[in-house]
Coordinates of C-alpha atoms in Angstrom, one line a residue:
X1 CA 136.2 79.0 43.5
X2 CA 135.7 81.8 45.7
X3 CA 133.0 83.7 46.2
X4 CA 134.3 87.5 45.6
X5 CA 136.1 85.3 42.4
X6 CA 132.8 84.7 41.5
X7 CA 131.2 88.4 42.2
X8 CA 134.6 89.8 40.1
X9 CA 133.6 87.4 37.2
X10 CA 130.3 88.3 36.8
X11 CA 129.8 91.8 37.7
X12 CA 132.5 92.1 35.1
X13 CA 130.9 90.4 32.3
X14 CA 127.4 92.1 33.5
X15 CA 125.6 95.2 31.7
X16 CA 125.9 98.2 33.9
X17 CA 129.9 98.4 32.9
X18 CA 129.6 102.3 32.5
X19 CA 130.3 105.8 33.8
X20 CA 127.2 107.1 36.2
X21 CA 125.7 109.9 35.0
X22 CA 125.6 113.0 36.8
X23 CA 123.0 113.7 39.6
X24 CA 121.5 116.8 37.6
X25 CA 121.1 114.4 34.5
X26 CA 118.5 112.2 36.8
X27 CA 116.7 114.9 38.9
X28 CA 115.2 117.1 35.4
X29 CA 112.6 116.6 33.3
X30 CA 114.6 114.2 30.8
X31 CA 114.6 111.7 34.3
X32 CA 110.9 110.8 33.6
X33 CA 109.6 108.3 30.8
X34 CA 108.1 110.5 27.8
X35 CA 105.1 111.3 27.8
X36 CA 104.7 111.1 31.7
X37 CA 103.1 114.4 32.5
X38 CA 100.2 112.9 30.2
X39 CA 99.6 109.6 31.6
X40 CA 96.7 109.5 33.9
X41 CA 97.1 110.0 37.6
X42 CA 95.3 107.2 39.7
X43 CA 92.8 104.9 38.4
X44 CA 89.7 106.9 38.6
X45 CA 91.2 108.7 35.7
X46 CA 90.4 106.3 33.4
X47 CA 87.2 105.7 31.4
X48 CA 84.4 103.9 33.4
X49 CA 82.2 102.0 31.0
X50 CA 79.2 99.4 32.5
X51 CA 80.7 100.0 36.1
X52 CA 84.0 98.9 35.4
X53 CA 87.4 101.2 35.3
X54 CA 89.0 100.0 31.0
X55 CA 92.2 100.4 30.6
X56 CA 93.9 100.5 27.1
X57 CA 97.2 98.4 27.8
X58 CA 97.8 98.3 24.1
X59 CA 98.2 102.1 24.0
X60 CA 101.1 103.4 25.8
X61 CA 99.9 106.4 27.3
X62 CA 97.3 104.2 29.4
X63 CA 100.2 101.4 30.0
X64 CA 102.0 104.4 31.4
X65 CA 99.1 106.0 33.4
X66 CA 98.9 101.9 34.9
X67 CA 102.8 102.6 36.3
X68 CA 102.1 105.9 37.2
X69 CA 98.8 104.9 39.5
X70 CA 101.1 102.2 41.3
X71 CA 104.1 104.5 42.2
X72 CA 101.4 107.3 43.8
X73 CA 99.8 104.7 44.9
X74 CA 102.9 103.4 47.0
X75 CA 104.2 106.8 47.4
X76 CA 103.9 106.9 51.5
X77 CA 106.1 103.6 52.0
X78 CA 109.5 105.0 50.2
X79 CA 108.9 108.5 51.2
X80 CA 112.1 108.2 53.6
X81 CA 114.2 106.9 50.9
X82 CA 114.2 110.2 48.8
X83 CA 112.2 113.2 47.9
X84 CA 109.5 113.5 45.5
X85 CA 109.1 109.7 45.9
X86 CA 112.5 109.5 43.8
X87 CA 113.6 106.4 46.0
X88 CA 110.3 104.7 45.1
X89 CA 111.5 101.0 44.0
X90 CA 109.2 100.8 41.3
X91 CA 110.4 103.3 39.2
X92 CA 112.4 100.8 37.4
X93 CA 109.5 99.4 35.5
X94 CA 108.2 102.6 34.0
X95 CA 111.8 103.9 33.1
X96 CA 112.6 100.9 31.3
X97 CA 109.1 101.2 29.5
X98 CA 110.0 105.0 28.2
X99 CA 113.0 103.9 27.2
X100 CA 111.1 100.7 24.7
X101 CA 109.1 103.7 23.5
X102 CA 111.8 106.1 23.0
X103 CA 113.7 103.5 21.4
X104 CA 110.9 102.3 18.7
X105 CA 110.8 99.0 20.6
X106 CA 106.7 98.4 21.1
X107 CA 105.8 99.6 17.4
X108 CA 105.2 96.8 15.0
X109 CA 108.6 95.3 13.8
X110 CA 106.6 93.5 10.9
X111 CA 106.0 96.7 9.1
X112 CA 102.6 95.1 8.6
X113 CA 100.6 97.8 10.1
X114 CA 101.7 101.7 11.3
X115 CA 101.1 100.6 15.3
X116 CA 103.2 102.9 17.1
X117 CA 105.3 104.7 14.1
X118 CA 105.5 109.1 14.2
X119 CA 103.9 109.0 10.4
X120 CA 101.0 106.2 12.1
X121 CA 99.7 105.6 15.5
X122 CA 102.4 106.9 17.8
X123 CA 101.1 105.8 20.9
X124 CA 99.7 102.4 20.1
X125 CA 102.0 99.7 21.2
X126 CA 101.7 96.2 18.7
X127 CA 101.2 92.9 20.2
X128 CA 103.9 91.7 17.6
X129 CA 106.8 94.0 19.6
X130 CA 108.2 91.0 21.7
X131 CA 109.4 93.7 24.3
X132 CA 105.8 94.9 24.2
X133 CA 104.2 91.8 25.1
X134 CA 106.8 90.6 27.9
X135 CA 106.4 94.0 29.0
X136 CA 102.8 93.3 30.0
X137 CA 104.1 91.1 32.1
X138 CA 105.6 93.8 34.2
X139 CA 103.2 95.9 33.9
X140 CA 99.3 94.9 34.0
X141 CA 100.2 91.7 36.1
X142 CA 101.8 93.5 39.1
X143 CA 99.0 95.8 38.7
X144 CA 96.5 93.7 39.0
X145 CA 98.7 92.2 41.8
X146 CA 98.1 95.3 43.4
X147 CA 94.8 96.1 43.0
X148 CA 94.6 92.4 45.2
X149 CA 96.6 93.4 47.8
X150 CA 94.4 96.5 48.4
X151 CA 97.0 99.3 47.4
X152 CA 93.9 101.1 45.9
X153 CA 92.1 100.6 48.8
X154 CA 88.2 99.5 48.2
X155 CA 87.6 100.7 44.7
X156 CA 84.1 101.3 43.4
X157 CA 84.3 99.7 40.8
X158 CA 86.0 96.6 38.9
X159 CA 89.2 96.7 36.7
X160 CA 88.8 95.2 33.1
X161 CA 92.0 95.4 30.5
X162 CA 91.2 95.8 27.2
X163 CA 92.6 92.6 24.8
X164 CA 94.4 93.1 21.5
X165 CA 93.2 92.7 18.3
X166 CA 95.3 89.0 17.9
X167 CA 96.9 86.7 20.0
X168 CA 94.3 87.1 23.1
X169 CA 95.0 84.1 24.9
X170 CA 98.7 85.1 25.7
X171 CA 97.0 87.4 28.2
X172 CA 95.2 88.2 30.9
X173 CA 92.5 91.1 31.4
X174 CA 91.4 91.1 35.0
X175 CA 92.1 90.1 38.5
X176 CA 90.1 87.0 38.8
X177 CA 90.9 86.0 35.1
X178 CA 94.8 86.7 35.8
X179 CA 94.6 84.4 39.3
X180 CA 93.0 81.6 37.3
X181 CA 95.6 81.8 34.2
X182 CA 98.3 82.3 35.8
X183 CA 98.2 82.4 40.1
X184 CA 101.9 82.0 40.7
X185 CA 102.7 85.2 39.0
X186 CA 100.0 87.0 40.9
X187 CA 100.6 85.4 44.2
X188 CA 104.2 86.7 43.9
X189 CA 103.1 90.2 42.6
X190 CA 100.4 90.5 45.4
X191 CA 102.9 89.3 48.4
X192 CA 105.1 92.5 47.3
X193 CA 102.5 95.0 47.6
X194 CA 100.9 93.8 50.6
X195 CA 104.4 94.0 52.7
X196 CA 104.3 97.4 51.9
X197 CA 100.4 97.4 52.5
X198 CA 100.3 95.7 55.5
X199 CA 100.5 96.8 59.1
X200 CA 103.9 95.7 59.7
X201 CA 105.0 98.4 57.9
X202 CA 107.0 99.9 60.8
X203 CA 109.7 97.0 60.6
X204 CA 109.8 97.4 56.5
X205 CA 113.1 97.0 55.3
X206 CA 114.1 98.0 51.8
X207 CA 116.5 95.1 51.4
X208 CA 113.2 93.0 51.9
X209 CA 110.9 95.0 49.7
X210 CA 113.6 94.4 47.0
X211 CA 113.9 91.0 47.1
X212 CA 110.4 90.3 47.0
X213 CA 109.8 92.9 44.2
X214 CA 112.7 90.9 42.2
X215 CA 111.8 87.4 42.8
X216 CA 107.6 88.5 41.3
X217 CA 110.0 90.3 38.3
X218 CA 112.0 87.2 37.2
X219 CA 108.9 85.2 38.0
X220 CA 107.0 87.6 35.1
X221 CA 110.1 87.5 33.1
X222 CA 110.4 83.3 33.1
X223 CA 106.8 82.7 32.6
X224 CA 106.6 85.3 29.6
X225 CA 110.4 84.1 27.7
X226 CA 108.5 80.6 26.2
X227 CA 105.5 82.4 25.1
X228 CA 106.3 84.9 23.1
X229 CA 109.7 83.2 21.6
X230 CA 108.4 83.7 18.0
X231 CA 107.6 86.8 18.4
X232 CA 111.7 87.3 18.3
X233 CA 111.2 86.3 14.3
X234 CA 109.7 89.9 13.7
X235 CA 113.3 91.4 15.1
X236 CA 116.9 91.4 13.6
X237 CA 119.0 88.8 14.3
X238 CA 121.4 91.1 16.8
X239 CA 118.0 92.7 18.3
X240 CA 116.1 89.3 19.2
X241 CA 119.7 88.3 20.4
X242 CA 120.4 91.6 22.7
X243 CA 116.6 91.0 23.8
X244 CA 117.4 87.5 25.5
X245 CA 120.5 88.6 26.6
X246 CA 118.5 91.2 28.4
X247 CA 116.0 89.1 29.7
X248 CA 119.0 86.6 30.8
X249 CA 120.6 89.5 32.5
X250 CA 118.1 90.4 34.8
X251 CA 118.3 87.6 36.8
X252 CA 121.7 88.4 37.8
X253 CA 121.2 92.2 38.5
X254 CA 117.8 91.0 40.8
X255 CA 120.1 88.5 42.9
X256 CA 122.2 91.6 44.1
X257 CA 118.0 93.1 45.2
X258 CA 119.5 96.1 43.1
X259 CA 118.0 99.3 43.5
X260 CA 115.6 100.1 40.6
X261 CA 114.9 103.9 42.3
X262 CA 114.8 107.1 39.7
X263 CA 118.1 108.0 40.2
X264 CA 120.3 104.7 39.9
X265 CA 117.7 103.5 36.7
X266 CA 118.2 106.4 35.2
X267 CA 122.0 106.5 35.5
X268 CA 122.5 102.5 34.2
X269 CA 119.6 102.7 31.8
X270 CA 121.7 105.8 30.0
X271 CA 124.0 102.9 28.1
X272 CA 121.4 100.8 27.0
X273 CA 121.3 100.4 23.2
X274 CA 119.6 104.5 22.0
X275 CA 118.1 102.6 18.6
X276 CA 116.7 99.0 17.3
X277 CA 119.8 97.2 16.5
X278 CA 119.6 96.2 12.5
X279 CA 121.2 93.4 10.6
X280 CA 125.1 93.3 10.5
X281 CA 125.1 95.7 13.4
X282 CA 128.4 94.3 15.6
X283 CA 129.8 95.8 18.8
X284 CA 131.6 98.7 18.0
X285 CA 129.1 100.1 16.3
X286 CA 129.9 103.1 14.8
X287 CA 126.7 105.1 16.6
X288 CA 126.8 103.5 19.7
X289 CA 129.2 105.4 22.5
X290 CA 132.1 103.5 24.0
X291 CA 129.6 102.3 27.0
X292 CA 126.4 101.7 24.9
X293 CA 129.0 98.5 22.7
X294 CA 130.7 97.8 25.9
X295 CA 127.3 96.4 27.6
X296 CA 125.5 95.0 24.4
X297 CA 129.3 92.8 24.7
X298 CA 128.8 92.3 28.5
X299 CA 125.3 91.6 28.1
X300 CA 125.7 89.3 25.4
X301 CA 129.2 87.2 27.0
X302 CA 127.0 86.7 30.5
X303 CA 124.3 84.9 28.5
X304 CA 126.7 82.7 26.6
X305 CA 128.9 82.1 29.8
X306 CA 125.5 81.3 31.7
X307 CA 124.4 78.8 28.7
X308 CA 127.8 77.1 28.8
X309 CA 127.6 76.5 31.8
X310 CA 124.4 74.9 32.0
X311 CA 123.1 78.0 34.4
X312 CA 125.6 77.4 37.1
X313 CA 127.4 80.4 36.4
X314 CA 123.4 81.8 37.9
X315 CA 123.7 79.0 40.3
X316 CA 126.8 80.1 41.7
X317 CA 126.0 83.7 41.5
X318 CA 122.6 83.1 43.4
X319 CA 124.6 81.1 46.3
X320 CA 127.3 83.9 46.6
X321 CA 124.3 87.0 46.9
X322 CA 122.2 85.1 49.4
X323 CA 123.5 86.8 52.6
X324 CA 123.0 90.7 52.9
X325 CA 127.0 90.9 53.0
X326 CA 127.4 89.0 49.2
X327 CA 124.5 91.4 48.4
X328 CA 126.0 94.6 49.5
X329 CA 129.1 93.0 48.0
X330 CA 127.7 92.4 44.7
X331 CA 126.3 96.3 44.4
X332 CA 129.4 97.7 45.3
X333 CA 131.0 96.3 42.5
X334 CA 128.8 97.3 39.9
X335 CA 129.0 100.5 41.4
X336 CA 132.5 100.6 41.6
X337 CA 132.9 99.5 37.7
X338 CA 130.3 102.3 36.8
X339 CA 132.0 105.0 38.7
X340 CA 135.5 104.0 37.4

């Protein structure tokens, strides 16, 4: 069937099926993950112990302060693409970070220990959260990725990530460890920052920088989904669902090279889920607005129409956005559902 059949069918059934939020909702201080103005600045602001820069990633502060050092780090290639480095690309993985904290996603769903609860250790994030750990994935790998490319320039000293107290070989703690583990992740992490790092910067095209910093997400997303699929036992049976739905759903928002800049996160992140979803929650739910049950049903009818399809549904999808024209196609219709 036809391709804008296709884009209708889709961009129906997918997430970001809701009213954009004002301009003045994205530009004040609400716009930033929490905690922001904390996080440290650039990497020198971390502790230096036996010449080498440690970084907590386990403590969400420091995860944060990782995000932060990338987007001032990058600052000079978006500057044209809105002030205050608002049209910085990257501020789609630190938003969707604030809102797992804000949310109660990275404390410990096993109620074993207090990791990352008000009355415990607020800021530590638990290696049993299955949105913390695939969230390392898109954070300390395209990091590291970075720190590769030479986005930091020539540091003085080495980068070491601290492991977590269980389930250490999941991860990876430095650059060279990282490109032995796992090299495809970190090639396609490193090829995105060094475009923008490179001297052909004059002919950089957003459309480009997006599909490049898409293809290293889904790359992150698909190598972490296997290894941390019993981590999903610690959640409730609608929250480990809406989880793969979300992870499902990414790969057809990064097809369209969507724009993950502070103002267009902020607006579709608005309708995610506000809480944990608990046992017997089913859209509507009763303190979920209109558009919050409207995309935890899109979200969750795009995975099941992808899986009965045997992912040609993504097939399809892929095929129809891989001209600049089905792109541009695809974004307007998400944008015209979310402004209707």
């Amino acid at each position: 069937f036809g391709i804008h059949t296709l884009l209708v069918v889709t961009v129906t059934l997918s997430p970001v099926t809701a009213t954009a939020r004002s301009e003045n909702d994205v530009t004040g201080e609400d716009a930033y993950p929490p905690l922001w103005d904390l996080a440290p600045e650039n990497l020198l602001d971390f502790p230096v112990k036996d010449n080498k820069i440690v970084i907590s990633a386990w403590n969400y502060q420091e995860r944060l302060g990782v995000y932060k050092s990338l987007l001032n780090a990058s600052a000079k290639y978006f500057g044209a693409f809105g002030p205050q480095n608002s049209g910085n690309i990257l501020w789609g993985l630190p938003l969707q970070h604030g809102w797992q904290f804000r949310t109660g996603r990275l404390a410990d769903p096993s109620g074993v220990t207090s990791c990352g609860y008000e009355n415990g250790e607020h800021l530590c994030q638990s290696v049993r959260s299955w949105w913390s750990c695939m969230n390392y994935y898109l954070a300390i790998i395209p990091f590291l990725g970075a720190v590769e490319a030479g986005l930091f320039g020539q540091l003085p000293y080495e980068v070491e990530i601290l492991p977590p107290e269980e389930q250490k070989d999941d991860f990876c703690y430095s650059v060279k460890d990282c490109w032995s583990r796992m090299p495809k992740l970190m090639d396609d992490w490193k090829a995105f920052f060094e475009v923008n790092n490179s001297a052909t910067f004059s002919s950089f095209k957003l459309d480009d920088a997006l599909g490049l910093m898409w293809k290293a997400h889904t790359t992150s997303i698909a190598y972490a989904l296997p290894k941390f699929q019993d981590s999903l036992k610690y959640l409730s049976d609608p929250e480990a669902n809406f989880g793969e739905d979300w992870a499902n759903a990414v790969d057809f928002i990064a097809a369209t090279h969507f724009c993950t800049d502070l103002p267009t996160t902020n607006n579709f992140q608005a309708f995610l889920p506000q809480r944990m979803l608990a046992e017997g929650d089913v859209p509507p739910i009763s303190d979920f607005s209109p558009q919050q049950n409207k995309v935890l049903l899109s979200l969750k009818y795009l995975h099941k129409a992808n899986k009965l399809t045997g992912g040609l549904l993504l097939k399809l999808w892929h095929k129809a956005m891989s001209t600049e024209a089905g792109r541009e196609m695809g974004r307007k219709l998400i944008e015209g559902l979310t402004s209707s």
